CSV table of C-alpha atoms in Angstrom, one decimal:
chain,number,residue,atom,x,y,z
A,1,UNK,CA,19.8,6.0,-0.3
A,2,UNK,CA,16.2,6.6,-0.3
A,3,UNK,CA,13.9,9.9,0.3
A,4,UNK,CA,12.3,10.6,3.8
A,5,UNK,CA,8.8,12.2,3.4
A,6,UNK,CA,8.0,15.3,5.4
A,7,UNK,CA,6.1,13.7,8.8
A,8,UNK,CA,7.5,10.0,8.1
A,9,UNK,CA,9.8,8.4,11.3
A,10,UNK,CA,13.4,7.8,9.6
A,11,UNK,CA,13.8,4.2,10.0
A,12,UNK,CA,10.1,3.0,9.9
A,13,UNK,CA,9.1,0.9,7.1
A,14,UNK,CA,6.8,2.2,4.5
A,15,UNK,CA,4.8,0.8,1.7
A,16,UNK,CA,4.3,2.2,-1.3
A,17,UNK,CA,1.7,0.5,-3.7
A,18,UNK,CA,1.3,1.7,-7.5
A,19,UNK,CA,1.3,-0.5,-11.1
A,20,UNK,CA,3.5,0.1,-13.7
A,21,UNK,CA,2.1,1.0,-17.0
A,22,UNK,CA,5.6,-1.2,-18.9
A,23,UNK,CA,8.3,-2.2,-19.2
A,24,UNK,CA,10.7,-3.9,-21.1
A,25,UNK,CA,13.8,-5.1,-20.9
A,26,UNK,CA,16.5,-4.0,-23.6
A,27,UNK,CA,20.5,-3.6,-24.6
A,28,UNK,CA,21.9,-2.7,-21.5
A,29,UNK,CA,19.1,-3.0,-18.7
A,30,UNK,CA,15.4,-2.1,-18.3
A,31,UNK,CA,12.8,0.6,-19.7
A,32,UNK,CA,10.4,1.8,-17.9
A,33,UNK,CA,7.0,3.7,-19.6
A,34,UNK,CA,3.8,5.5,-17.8
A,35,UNK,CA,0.8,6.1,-19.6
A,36,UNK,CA,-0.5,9.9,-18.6
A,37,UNK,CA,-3.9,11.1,-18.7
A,38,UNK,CA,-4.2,14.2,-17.4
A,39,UNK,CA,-5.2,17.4,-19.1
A,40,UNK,CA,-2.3,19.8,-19.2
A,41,UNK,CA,-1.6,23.1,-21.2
A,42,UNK,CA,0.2,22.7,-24.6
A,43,UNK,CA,2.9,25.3,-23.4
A,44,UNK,CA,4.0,23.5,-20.2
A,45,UNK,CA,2.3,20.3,-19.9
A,46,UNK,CA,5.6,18.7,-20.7
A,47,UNK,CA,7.4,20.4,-17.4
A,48,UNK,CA,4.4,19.7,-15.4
A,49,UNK,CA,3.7,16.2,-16.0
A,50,UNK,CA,7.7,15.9,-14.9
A,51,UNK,CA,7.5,17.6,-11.8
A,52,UNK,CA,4.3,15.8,-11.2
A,53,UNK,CA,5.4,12.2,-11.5
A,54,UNK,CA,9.1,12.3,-11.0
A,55,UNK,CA,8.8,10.6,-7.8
A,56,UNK,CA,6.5,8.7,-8.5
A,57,UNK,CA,8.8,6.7,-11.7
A,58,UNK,CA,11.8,7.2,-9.4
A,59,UNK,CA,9.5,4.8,-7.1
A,60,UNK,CA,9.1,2.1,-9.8
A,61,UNK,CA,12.5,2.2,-11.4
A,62,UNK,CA,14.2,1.7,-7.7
A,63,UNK,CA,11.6,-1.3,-7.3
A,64,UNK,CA,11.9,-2.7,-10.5
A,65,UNK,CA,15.7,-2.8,-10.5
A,66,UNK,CA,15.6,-4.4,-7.1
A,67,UNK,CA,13.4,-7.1,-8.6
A,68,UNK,CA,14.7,-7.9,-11.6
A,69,UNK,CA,18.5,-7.1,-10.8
A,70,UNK,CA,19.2,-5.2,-13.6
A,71,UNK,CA,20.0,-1.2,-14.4
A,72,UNK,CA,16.7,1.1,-15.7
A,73,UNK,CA,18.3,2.8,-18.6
A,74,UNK,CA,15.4,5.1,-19.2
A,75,UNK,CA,12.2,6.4,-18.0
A,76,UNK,CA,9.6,7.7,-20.3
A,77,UNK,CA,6.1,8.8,-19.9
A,78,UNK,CA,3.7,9.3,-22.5
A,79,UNK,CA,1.2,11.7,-22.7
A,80,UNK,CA,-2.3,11.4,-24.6
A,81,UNK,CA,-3.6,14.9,-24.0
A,82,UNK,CA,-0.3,16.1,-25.6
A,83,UNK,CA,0.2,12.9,-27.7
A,84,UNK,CA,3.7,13.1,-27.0
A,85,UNK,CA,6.6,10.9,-25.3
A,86,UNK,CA,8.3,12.6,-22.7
A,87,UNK,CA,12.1,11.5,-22.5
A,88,UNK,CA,15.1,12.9,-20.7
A,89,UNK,CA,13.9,11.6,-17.0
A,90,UNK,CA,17.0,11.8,-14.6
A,91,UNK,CA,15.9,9.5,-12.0
């Protein structure tokens, strides 16, 4: 399955272009890391980095598991302004 964007023709082809921070590969399948910049409050910078790039990982997983034809096990992203790894993405 794959996500339809508001104002995007079902059935059209689309390309999207971004760089992966890294990944690795590991017992069971692939791992998959971004590198976050932005500056977000201590309180809820966690929940709004999530909503911010959860898309965006679920984008990169999808294409790296098609490419390397294995499983991502885990997404993390990593936050300098909160120095802090996010984990727990359900992609």
């Amino acid at each position: 399955g794959g996500e339809v964007v508001p104002g995007w023709e079902r059935g059209g082809a689309v390309l999207v272009r971004g760089i992966c921070d890294v990944y690795w590969q590991g017992e069971g399948g692939l791992y998959l890391r971004g590198y976050k910049t932005d500056r977000v409050g201590k309180e809820d910078g966690e929940q709004v980095l999530v909503r911010r790039y959860r898309a965006q990982l679920s984008y990169y997983a999808d294409a790296l598991s098609r490419a390397m034809g294995l499983p991502v096990r885990e997404v993390y992203l990593y936050s300098f302004t909160l120095n802090r790894l996010i984990t727990g993405f359900v992609i």
